[in-house]
mmCIF file of C-alpha atoms in Angstrom:
data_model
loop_
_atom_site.group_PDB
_atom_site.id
_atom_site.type_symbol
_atom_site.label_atom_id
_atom_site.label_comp_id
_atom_site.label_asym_id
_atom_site.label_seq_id
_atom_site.Cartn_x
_atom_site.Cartn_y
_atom_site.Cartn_z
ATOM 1 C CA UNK Y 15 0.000 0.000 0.000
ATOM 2 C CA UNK Y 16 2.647 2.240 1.191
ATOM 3 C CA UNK Y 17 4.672 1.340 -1.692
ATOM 4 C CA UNK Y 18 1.753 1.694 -4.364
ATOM 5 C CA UNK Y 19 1.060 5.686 -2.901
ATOM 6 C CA UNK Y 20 4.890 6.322 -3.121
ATOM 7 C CA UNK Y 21 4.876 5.090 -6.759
ATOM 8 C CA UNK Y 22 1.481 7.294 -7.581
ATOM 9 C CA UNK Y 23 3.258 10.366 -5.796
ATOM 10 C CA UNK Y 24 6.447 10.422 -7.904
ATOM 11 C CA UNK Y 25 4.336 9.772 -10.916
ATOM 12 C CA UNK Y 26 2.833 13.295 -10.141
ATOM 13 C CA UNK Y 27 5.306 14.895 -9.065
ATOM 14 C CA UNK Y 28 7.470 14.044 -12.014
ATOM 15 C CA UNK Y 29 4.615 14.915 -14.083
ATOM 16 C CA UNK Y 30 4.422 18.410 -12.431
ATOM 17 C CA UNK Y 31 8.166 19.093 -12.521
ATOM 18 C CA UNK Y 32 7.880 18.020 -16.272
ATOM 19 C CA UNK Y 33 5.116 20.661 -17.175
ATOM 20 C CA UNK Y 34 7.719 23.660 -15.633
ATOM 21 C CA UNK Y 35 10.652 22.059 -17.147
ATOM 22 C CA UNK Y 36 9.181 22.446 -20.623
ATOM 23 C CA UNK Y 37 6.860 25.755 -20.057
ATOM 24 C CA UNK Y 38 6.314 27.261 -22.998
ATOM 25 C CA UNK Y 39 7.167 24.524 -25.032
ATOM 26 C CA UNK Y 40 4.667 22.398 -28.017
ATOM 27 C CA UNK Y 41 3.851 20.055 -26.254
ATOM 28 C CA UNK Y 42 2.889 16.576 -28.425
ATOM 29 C CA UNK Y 43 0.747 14.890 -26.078
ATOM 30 C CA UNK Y 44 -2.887 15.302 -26.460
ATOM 31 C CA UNK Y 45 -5.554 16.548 -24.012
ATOM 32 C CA UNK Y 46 -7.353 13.135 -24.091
ATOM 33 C CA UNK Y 47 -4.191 11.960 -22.823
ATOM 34 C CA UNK Y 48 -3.862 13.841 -19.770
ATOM 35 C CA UNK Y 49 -7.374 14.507 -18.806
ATOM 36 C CA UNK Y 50 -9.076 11.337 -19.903
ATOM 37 C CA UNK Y 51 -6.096 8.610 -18.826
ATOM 38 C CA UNK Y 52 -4.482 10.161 -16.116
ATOM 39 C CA UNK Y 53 -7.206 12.426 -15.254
ATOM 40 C CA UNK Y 54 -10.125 10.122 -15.276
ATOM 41 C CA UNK Y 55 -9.060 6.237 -16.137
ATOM 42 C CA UNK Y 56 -5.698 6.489 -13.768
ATOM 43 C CA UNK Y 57 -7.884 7.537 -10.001
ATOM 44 C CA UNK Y 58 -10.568 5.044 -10.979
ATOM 45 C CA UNK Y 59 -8.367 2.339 -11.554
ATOM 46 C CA UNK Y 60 -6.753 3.029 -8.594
ATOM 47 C CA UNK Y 61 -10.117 3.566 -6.520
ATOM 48 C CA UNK Y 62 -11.570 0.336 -7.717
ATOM 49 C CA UNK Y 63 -8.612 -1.547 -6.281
ATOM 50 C CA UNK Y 64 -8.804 0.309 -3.285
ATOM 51 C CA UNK Y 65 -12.371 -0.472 -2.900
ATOM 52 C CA UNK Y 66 -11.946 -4.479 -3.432
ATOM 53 C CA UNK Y 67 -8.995 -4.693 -0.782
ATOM 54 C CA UNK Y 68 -11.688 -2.554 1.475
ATOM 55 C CA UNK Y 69 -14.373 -5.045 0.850
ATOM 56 C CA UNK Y 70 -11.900 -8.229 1.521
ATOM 57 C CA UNK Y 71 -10.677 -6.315 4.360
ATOM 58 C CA UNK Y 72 -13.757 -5.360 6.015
ATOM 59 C CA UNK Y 73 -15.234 -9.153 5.099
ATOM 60 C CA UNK Y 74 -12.325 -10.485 6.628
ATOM 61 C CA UNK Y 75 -12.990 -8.517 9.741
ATOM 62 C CA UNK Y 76 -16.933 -9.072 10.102
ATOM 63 C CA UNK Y 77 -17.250 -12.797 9.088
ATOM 64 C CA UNK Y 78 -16.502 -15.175 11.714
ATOM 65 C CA UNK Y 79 -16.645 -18.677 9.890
ATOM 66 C CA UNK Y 80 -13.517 -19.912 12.080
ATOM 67 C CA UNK Y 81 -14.076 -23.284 13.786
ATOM 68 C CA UNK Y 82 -12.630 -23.342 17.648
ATOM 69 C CA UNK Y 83 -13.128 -19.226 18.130
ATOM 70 C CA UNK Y 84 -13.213 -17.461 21.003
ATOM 71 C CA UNK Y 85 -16.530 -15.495 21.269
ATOM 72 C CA UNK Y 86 -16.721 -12.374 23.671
ATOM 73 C CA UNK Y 87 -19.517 -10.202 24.499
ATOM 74 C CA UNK Y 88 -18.765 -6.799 25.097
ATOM 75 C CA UNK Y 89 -20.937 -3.762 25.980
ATOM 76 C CA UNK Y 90 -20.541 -0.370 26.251
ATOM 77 C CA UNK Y 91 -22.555 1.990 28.573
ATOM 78 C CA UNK Y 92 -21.859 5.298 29.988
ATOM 79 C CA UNK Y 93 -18.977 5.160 31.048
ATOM 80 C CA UNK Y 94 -17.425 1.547 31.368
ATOM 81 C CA UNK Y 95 -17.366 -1.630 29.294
ATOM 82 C CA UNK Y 96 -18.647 -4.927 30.256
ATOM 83 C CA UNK Y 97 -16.484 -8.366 28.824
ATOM 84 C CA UNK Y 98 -18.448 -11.554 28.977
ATOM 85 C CA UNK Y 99 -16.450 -14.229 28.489
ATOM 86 C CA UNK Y 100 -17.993 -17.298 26.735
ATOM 87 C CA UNK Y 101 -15.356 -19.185 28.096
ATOM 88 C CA UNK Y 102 -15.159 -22.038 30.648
ATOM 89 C CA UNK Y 103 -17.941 -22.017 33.271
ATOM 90 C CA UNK Y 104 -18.491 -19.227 35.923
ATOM 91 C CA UNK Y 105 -15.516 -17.084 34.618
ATOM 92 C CA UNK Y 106 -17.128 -13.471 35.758
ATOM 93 C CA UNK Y 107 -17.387 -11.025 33.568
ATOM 94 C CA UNK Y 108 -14.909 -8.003 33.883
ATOM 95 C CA UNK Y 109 -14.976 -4.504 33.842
ATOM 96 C CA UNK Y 110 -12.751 -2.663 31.537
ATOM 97 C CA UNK Y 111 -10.087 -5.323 30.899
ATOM 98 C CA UNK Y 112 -11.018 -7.662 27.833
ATOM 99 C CA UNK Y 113 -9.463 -10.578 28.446
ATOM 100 C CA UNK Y 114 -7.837 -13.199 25.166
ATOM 101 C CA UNK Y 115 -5.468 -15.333 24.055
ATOM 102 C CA UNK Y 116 -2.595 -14.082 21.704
ATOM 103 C CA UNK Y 117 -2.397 -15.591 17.995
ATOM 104 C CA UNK Y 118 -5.762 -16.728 17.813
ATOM 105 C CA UNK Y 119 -8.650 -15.022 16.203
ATOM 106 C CA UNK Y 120 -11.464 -13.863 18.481
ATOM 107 C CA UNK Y 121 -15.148 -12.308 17.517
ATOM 108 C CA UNK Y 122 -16.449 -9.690 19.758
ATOM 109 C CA UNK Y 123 -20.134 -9.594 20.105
ATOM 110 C CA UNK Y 124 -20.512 -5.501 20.601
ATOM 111 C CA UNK Y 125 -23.643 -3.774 21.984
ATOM 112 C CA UNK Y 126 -24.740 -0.817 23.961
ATOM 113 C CA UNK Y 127 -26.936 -0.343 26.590
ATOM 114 C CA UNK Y 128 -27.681 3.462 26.745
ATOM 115 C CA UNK Y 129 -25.698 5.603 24.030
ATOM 116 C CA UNK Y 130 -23.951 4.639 20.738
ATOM 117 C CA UNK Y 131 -20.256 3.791 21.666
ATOM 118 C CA UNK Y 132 -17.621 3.074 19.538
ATOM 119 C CA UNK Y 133 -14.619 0.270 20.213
ATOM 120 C CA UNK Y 134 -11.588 1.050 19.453
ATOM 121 C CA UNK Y 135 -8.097 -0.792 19.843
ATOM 122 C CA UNK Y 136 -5.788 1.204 17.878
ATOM 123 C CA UNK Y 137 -3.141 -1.457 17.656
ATOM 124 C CA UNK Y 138 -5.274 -4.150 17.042
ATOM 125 C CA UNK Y 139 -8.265 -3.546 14.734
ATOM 126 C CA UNK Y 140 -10.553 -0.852 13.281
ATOM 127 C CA UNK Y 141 -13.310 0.846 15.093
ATOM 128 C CA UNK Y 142 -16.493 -0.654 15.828
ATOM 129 C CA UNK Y 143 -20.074 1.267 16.865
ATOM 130 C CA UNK Y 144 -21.381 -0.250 19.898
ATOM 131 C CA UNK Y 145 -25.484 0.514 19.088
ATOM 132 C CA UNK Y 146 -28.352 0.082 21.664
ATOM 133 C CA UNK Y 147 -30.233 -2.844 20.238
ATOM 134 C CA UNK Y 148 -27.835 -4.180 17.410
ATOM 135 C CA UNK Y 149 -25.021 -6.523 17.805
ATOM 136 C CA UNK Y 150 -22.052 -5.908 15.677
ATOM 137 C CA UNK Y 151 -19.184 -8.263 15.061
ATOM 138 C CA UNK Y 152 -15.431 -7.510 14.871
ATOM 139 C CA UNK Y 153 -12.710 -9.874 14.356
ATOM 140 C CA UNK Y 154 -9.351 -8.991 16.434
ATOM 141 C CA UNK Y 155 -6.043 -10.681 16.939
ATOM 142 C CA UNK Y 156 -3.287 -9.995 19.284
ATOM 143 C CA UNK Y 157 -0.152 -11.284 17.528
ATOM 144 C CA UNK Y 158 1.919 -11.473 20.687
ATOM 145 C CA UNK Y 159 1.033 -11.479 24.496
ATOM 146 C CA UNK Y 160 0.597 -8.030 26.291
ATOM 147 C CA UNK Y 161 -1.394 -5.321 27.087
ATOM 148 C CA UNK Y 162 -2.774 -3.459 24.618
ATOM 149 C CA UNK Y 163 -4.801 0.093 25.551
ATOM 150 C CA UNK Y 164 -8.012 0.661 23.982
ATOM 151 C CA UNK Y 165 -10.652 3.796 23.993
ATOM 152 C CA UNK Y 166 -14.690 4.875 22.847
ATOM 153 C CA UNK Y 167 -14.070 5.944 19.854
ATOM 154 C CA UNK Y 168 -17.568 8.096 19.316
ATOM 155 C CA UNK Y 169 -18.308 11.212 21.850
ATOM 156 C CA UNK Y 170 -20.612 9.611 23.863
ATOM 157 C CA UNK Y 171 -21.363 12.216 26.616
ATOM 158 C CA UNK Y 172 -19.702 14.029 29.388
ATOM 159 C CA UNK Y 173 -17.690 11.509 30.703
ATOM 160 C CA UNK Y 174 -15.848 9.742 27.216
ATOM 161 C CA UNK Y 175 -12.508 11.233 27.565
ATOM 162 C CA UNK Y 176 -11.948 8.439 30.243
ATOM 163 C CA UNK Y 177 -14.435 5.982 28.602
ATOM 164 C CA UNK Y 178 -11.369 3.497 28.260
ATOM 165 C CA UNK Y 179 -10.472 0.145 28.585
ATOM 166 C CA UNK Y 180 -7.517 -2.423 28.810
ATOM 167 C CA UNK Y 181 -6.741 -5.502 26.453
ATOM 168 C CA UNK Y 182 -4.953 -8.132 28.199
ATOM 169 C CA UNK Y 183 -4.047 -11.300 25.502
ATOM 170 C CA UNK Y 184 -2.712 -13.810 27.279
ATOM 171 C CA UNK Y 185 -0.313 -16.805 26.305
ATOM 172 C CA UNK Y 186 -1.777 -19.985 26.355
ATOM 173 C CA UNK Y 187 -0.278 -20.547 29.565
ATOM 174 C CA UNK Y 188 -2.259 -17.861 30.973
ATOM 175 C CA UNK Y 189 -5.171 -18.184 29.020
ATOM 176 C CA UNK Y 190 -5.585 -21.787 30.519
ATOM 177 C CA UNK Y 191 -5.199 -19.824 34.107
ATOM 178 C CA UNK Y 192 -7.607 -17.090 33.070
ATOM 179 C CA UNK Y 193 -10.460 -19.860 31.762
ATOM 180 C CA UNK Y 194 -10.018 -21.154 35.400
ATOM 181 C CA UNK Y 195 -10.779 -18.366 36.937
ATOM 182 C CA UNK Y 196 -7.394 -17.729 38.140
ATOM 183 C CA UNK Y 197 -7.183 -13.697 37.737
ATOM 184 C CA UNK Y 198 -3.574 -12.332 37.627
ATOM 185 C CA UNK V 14 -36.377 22.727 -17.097
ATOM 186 C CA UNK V 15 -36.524 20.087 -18.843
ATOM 187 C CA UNK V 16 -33.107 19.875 -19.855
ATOM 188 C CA UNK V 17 -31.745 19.858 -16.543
ATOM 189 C CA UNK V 18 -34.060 16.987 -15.796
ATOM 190 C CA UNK V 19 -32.189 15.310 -19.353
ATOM 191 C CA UNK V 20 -28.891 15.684 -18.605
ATOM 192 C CA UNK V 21 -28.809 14.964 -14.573
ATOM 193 C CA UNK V 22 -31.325 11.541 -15.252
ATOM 194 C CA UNK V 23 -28.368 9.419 -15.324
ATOM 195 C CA UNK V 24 -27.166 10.493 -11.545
ATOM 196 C CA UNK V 25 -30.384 10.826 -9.982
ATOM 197 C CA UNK V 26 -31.583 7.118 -10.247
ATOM 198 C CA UNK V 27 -27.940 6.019 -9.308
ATOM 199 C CA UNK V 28 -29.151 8.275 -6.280
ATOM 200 C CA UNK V 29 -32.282 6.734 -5.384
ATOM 201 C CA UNK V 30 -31.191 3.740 -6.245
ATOM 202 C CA UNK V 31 -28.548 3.342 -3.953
ATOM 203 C CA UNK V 32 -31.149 4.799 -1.396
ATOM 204 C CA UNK V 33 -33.428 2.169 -1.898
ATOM 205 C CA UNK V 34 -30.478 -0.546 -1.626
ATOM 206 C CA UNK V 35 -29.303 0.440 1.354
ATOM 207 C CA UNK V 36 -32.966 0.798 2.560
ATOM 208 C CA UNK V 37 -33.577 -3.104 1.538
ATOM 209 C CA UNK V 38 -30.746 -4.362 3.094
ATOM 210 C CA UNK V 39 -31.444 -2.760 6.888
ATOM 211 C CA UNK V 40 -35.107 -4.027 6.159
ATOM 212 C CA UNK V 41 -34.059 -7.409 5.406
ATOM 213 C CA UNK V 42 -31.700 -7.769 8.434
ATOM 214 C CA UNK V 43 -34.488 -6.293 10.765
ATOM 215 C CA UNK V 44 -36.987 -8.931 9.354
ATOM 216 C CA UNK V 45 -34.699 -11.392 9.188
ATOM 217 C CA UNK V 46 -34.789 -12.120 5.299
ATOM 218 C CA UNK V 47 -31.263 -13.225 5.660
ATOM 219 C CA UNK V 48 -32.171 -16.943 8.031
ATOM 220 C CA UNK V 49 -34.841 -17.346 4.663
ATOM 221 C CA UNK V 50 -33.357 -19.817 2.032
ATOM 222 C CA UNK V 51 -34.168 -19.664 -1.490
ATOM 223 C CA UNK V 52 -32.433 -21.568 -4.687
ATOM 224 C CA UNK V 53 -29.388 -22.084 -2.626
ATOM 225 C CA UNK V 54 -29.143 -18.563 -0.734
ATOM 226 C CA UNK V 55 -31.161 -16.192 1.201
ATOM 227 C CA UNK V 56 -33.902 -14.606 0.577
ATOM 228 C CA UNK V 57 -32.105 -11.186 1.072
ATOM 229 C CA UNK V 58 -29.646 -11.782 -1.121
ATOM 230 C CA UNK V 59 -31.842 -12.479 -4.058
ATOM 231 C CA UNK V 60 -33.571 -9.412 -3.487
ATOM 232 C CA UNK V 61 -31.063 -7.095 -3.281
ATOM 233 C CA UNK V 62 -29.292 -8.613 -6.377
ATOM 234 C CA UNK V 63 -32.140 -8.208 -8.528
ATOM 235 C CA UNK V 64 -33.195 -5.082 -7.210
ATOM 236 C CA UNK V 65 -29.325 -4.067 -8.121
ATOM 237 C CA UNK V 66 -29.184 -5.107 -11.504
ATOM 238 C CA UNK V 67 -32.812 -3.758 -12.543
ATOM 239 C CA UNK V 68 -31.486 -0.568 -11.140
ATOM 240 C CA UNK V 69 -28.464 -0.949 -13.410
ATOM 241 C CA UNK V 70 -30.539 -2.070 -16.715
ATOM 242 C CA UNK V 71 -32.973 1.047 -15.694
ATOM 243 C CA UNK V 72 -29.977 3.607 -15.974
ATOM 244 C CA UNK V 73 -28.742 1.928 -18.935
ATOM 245 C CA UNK V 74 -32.606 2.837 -20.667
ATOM 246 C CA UNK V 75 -31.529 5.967 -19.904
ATOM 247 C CA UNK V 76 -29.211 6.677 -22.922
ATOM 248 C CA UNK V 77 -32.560 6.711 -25.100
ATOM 249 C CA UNK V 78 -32.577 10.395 -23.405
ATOM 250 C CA UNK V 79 -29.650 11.048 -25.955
ATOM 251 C CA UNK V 80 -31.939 10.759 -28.893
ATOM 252 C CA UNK V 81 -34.044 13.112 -27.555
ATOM 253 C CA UNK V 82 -31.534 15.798 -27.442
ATOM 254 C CA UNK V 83 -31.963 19.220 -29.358
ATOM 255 C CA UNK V 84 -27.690 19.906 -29.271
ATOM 256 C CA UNK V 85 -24.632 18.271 -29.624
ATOM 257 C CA UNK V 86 -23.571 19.478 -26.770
ATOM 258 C CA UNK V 87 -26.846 18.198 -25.064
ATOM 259 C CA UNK V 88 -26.566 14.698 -26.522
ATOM 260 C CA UNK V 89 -22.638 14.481 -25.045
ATOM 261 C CA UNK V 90 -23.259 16.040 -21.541
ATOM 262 C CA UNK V 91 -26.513 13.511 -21.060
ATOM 263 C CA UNK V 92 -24.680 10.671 -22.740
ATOM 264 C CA UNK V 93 -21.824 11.387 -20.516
ATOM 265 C CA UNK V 94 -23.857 11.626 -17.106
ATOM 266 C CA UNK V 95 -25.887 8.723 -18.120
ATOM 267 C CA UNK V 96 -23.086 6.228 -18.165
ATOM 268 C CA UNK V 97 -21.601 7.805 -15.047
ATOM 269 C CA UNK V 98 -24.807 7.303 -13.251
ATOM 270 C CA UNK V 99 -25.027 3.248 -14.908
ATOM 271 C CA UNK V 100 -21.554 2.673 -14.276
ATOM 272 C CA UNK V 101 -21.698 4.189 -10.405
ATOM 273 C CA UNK V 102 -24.611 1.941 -9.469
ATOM 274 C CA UNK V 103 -22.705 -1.118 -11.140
ATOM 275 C CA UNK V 104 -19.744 -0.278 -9.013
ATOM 276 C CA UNK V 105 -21.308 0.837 -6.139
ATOM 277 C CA UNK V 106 -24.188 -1.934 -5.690
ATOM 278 C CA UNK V 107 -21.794 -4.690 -6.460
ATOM 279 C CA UNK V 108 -21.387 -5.439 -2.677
ATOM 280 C CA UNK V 109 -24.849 -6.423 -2.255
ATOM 281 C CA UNK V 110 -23.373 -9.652 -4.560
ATOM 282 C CA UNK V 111 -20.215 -10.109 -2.616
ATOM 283 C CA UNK V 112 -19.944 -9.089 0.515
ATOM 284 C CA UNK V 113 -21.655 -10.404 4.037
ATOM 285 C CA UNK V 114 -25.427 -8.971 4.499
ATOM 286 C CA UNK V 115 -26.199 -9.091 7.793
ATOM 287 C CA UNK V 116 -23.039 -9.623 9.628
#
């Protein structure tokens, strides 16, 4: 990606440096040229392949369809979040600290209970509105073991500057412990 | 009047009709259209794909507007709009073929 808008960048610039290089100058090319291939056919070639990877992205991210994942409910409400983990029997749900294990895949089950929320782990996925009466899926993965800080990511009334929450992914180690109800 | 109504036909039906796709598909998740099976998919699906490409055939009547044009200039600005406005609801409807409804 980053390589593709480098290559699109120098293309212009070039292009622009060009045009003051050679002011003045006949110049052979014709206007279809420039406004109808670069001007028109270049940014919709290059939107329509921005749009697919979107689409795989964002199915990639909604779609579960992963046999042995984790499944975690988590609800927003002014001004904490609520984890429910579908995991093992009695573990309690927790306040504020979303509990996983690292490398696998896990669906969170978002809601709200008052207020549209939005979750948000920077380092770990997209946002995601939490809505009052609609469940919304989002696929995350912790790569590695650690704490990862996440925040409501829609203004959701006085008190969202410290609407904010913890990620803790375990190893499996410490999943095992956590899925026993042995809190760290 | 009337040929502002020409030359803009193309982009106003892509308008409504991404309106009324969008409109479908919260409609069918509400009433649960998606859990119906039909011909080896959901009910959803089938209507928002045939809604899509009856929206897309629609805009492509459109270009008879052309004929109807009293300019040259006319003719290109309304053929130009109408295949923006078909080939925007192509493009931009495609999703209700390949992507997740309801999820």
């Amino acid at each position: 990606m980053l390589a593709g808008a480098t290559a699109l960048s120098l293309l212009v610039f070039g292009l622009l440096l060009l045009a003051f290089l050679r002011r003045g100058r006949e110049g052979r090319t014709s206007p279809t040229v420039w406004i109808g291939g670069l001007g028109v056919a270049m940014p919709i070639a290059v939107l329509l392949a921005l749009v697919g990877y979107a689409l795989m992205l964002g199915e990639r991210i909604v779609a579960p369809g992963v046999s042995g994942t984790v499944v975690i409910d988590a609800t927003g409400r002014q001004w904490s979040w609520e984890f429910s983990h579908r995991v093992g029997d009695g573990t309690p749900a927790t306040h504020n600290e979303l509990h996983l294990p690292a490398g696998r895949p896990v669906v969170l089950r978002i809601a709200a209970v008052d207020v549209i929320h939005s979750f948000w782990v920077p380092r770990l996925a997209g946002k995601m509105d939490a809505i009052p009466g609609h469940v919304n899926l989002l696929r995350i993965e912790a790569a590695q073991p650690g704490i990862y800080e996440g925040q409501c990511a829609e203004f959701c009334g006085s008190g969202h500057s410290g609407h904010l929450f913890r990620v803790i992914a375990h190893d499996e180690a410490g999943w095992v412990a956590f899925q026993r109800g042995e809190r760290q | 009047m009337r040929l502002l109504a020409r030359i803009s036909a193309g982009l106003i039906l892509w308008a409504f009709g991404f309106s009324l796709l969008y409109a479908l598909q919260g409609t069918g998740c509400a009433y649960g259209w998606e859990d119906a099976s039909l011909f080896g998919t959901t009910m959803l699906r089938w209507i928002l794909v045939a809604t899509w490409l009856l929206l897309v055939a629609a805009c492509l009547t459109l270009l008879r507007l052309t004929r109807a044009a009293s300019s040259d200039f006319e003719r290109r600005v309304t053929l130009a709009t109408v295949l923006a406005g078909a080939g925007t609801m192509l493009i931009t409807g495609s999703p209700v073929a390949l992507t997740s409804a309801c999820a």
